[in-house]
Tab-separated table of C-alpha atoms in Angstrom:
chain	number	residue	atom	x	y	z
A	6	MET	CA	-0.153	-7.463	-17.803
A	7	TRP	CA	3.465	-6.258	-17.600
A	8	GLU	CA	4.380	-2.781	-18.805
A	9	ALA	CA	7.848	-1.341	-19.315
A	10	SER	CA	8.274	2.268	-20.441
A	11	TYR	CA	10.864	5.006	-20.860
A	12	MET	CA	10.061	8.719	-20.704
A	13	MET	CA	11.900	12.012	-21.179
A	14	GLY	CA	10.577	15.348	-20.031
A	15	LYS	CA	11.450	18.829	-18.789
A	16	MET	CA	11.504	19.598	-15.058
A	17	GLU	CA	9.687	22.821	-14.154
A	18	SER	CA	9.967	23.187	-10.368
A	19	LEU	CA	10.981	21.302	-7.223
A	20	LYS	CA	9.331	21.655	-3.868
A	21	SER	CA	11.430	21.140	-0.757
A	22	GLY	CA	9.306	21.473	2.377
A	23	ASP	CA	7.511	24.780	1.873
A	24	LYS	CA	10.119	26.122	-0.583
A	25	PHE	CA	10.195	25.774	-4.351
A	26	ILE	CA	13.293	25.680	-6.557
A	27	THR	CA	12.047	27.407	-9.678
A	28	GLU	CA	13.591	27.578	-13.144
A	29	TRP	CA	14.631	23.922	-12.735
A	30	GLY	CA	14.498	23.359	-16.466
A	31	ASN	CA	16.662	26.442	-17.253
A	32	ASN	CA	19.500	25.479	-14.880
A	33	PRO	CA	22.358	23.934	-16.938
A	34	ALA	CA	23.669	22.080	-13.824
A	35	ILE	CA	20.462	20.043	-13.631
A	36	GLU	CA	19.562	17.510	-16.391
A	37	SER	CA	16.171	17.060	-17.941
A	38	LEU	CA	14.163	14.193	-16.470
A	39	LYS	CA	14.567	10.692	-17.816
A	40	MET	CA	12.517	7.920	-16.252
A	41	ALA	CA	12.381	4.136	-16.713
A	42	SER	CA	9.337	2.255	-15.354
A	43	LEU	CA	8.254	-1.326	-14.763
A	44	PHE	CA	4.702	-2.136	-13.679
A	45	TYR	CA	2.491	-5.155	-13.155
A	46	TYR	CA	-1.275	-4.812	-13.730
A	47	ALA	CA	-4.172	-7.124	-12.984
A	48	GLY	CA	-7.814	-6.462	-13.880
A	49	MET	CA	-10.973	-7.478	-15.578
A	50	THR	CA	-12.531	-7.009	-18.996
A	51	PHE	CA	-16.106	-5.921	-19.496
A	52	ASN	CA	-17.797	-7.449	-22.576
A	53	SER	CA	-15.034	-10.059	-22.834
A	54	GLY	CA	-15.130	-12.271	-25.949
A	55	ASN	CA	-16.822	-9.596	-28.094
A	56	ARG	CA	-15.331	-7.237	-30.687
A	57	LEU	CA	-15.696	-4.203	-28.400
A	58	GLN	CA	-14.140	-4.688	-24.957
A	59	ILE	CA	-13.470	-2.420	-21.931
A	60	PRO	CA	-10.554	-3.659	-19.793
A	61	VAL	CA	-9.870	-2.008	-16.393
A	62	TYR	CA	-6.570	-2.568	-14.577
A	63	LEU	CA	-4.998	-1.835	-11.163
A	64	GLY	CA	-1.280	-2.167	-10.700
A	65	PHE	CA	1.929	-1.473	-8.836
A	66	GLY	CA	5.496	-0.898	-9.834
A	67	GLY	CA	8.365	1.541	-9.785
A	68	ASN	CA	9.940	4.450	-11.576
A	69	TYR	CA	13.669	5.072	-11.660
A	70	ASN	CA	14.149	8.828	-12.074
A	71	MET	CA	17.337	10.154	-13.610
A	72	ALA	CA	17.809	13.911	-13.336
A	73	ASP	CA	21.200	14.790	-11.787
A	74	PRO	CA	21.605	15.595	-8.945
A	75	ILE	CA	18.412	13.663	-8.050
A	76	LYS	CA	18.370	9.992	-9.033
A	77	CYS	CA	15.921	7.861	-7.113
A	78	LEU	CA	13.468	4.977	-7.187
A	79	THR	CA	9.822	5.746	-6.469
A	80	PHE	CA	7.242	3.083	-5.617
A	81	ASN	CA	3.870	3.587	-7.287
A	82	ILE	CA	0.303	2.399	-7.569
A	83	ALA	CA	-1.497	2.722	-10.900
A	84	ALA	CA	-4.855	2.467	-12.650
A	85	LYS	CA	-5.676	2.081	-16.272
A	86	ALA	CA	-8.834	1.851	-18.417
A	87	ARG	CA	-9.047	1.080	-22.123
A	88	VAL	CA	-11.500	0.600	-24.964
A	89	LYS	CA	-10.473	-2.159	-27.421
A	90	PHE	CA	-11.964	-2.906	-30.750
A	91	TYR	CA	-10.921	-6.203	-32.512
A	92	PHE	CA	-11.025	-6.274	-36.341
A	93	THR	CA	-10.356	-10.002	-36.317
A	94	ASP	CA	-10.333	-12.583	-33.521
A	95	THR	CA	-6.707	-11.645	-32.673
A	96	VAL	CA	-5.943	-8.129	-33.998
A	97	GLY	CA	-7.433	-4.890	-32.786
A	98	VAL	CA	-6.797	-1.291	-31.737
A	99	TYR	CA	-7.143	0.344	-28.308
A	100	ALA	CA	-7.332	3.775	-26.701
A	101	GLY	CA	-7.170	4.486	-23.019
A	102	ALA	CA	-6.061	6.572	-20.045
A	103	GLY	CA	-3.905	5.842	-17.043
A	104	TRP	CA	-2.883	7.284	-13.698
A	105	LYS	CA	0.270	6.658	-11.632
A	106	GLY	CA	1.166	7.997	-8.221
A	107	GLY	CA	4.005	7.229	-5.917
A	108	MET	CA	6.777	8.464	-3.656
A	109	GLY	CA	10.430	7.987	-2.800
A	110	ASN	CA	13.308	9.773	-1.036
A	111	GLN	CA	16.686	11.133	-2.228
A	112	LYS	CA	19.686	12.663	-0.463
A	113	VAL	CA	21.526	15.344	-2.450
A	114	GLY	CA	24.946	16.916	-2.035
A	115	ASP	CA	25.542	17.968	1.548
A	116	GLY	CA	22.915	15.558	2.862
A	117	ALA	CA	19.780	17.527	2.061
A	118	LYS	CA	16.930	15.014	1.820
A	119	PHE	CA	14.119	15.397	-0.711
A	120	SER	CA	10.817	13.600	-0.557
A	121	VAL	CA	9.984	12.836	-4.192
A	122	THR	CA	6.258	12.596	-4.954
A	123	GLN	CA	5.049	11.753	-8.432
A	124	ARG	CA	1.593	11.859	-9.962
A	125	GLY	CA	0.928	11.445	-13.655
A	126	VAL	CA	-1.943	11.043	-16.034
A	127	ASN	CA	-1.410	9.678	-19.554
A	128	LEU	CA	-3.392	8.967	-22.705
A	129	GLU	CA	-2.465	5.990	-24.874
A	130	ALA	CA	-3.415	4.304	-28.105
A	131	GLY	CA	-2.032	1.326	-29.983
A	132	LEU	CA	-2.356	-1.978	-31.711
A	133	THR	CA	-3.241	-5.129	-29.736
A	134	ILE	CA	-2.485	-8.684	-30.804
A	135	SER	CA	-3.835	-11.595	-28.807
A	136	LEU	CA	-1.819	-14.789	-28.980
C-alpha cells in the first residue's frame, strides 16, 4: 500500500543537545510546520475474505519538513493497524491507528546542526473501495 499525505501543525519547542528553544510557535520569524510524506506499507490481513477484516502493516518512507529556517528530509519506519467492515464485496469503512518514527539532520544559519527526530501517533477513519 502506498500512502501520500500532507500535514500542517504548530511547533511548540525545539531541543538542541540539552537545550530547548521554547515559544517556537510564538516566534514570527519561524513558520508553522508543514510536512509532506510518502510511505510504502506491506502487511497481512487477518480474517481475509470476510466482511470484518483486520489488516496490519509495516512500512518505511520519508517526511519532508518545511518550517523555516529548518527544512529537512527525515527517514522513517511506520506501523499501522486497521479494522475494516465491508458493506458489499467492494465497499466498506475502516478505522485504525498508526505510528511513525524517524530522524534526519539540518544545518541552520551559521552552520549550527540540528538532529531532527520525529515520532507521531495518528488515528484515521475512511472509506475503502476494492477494485
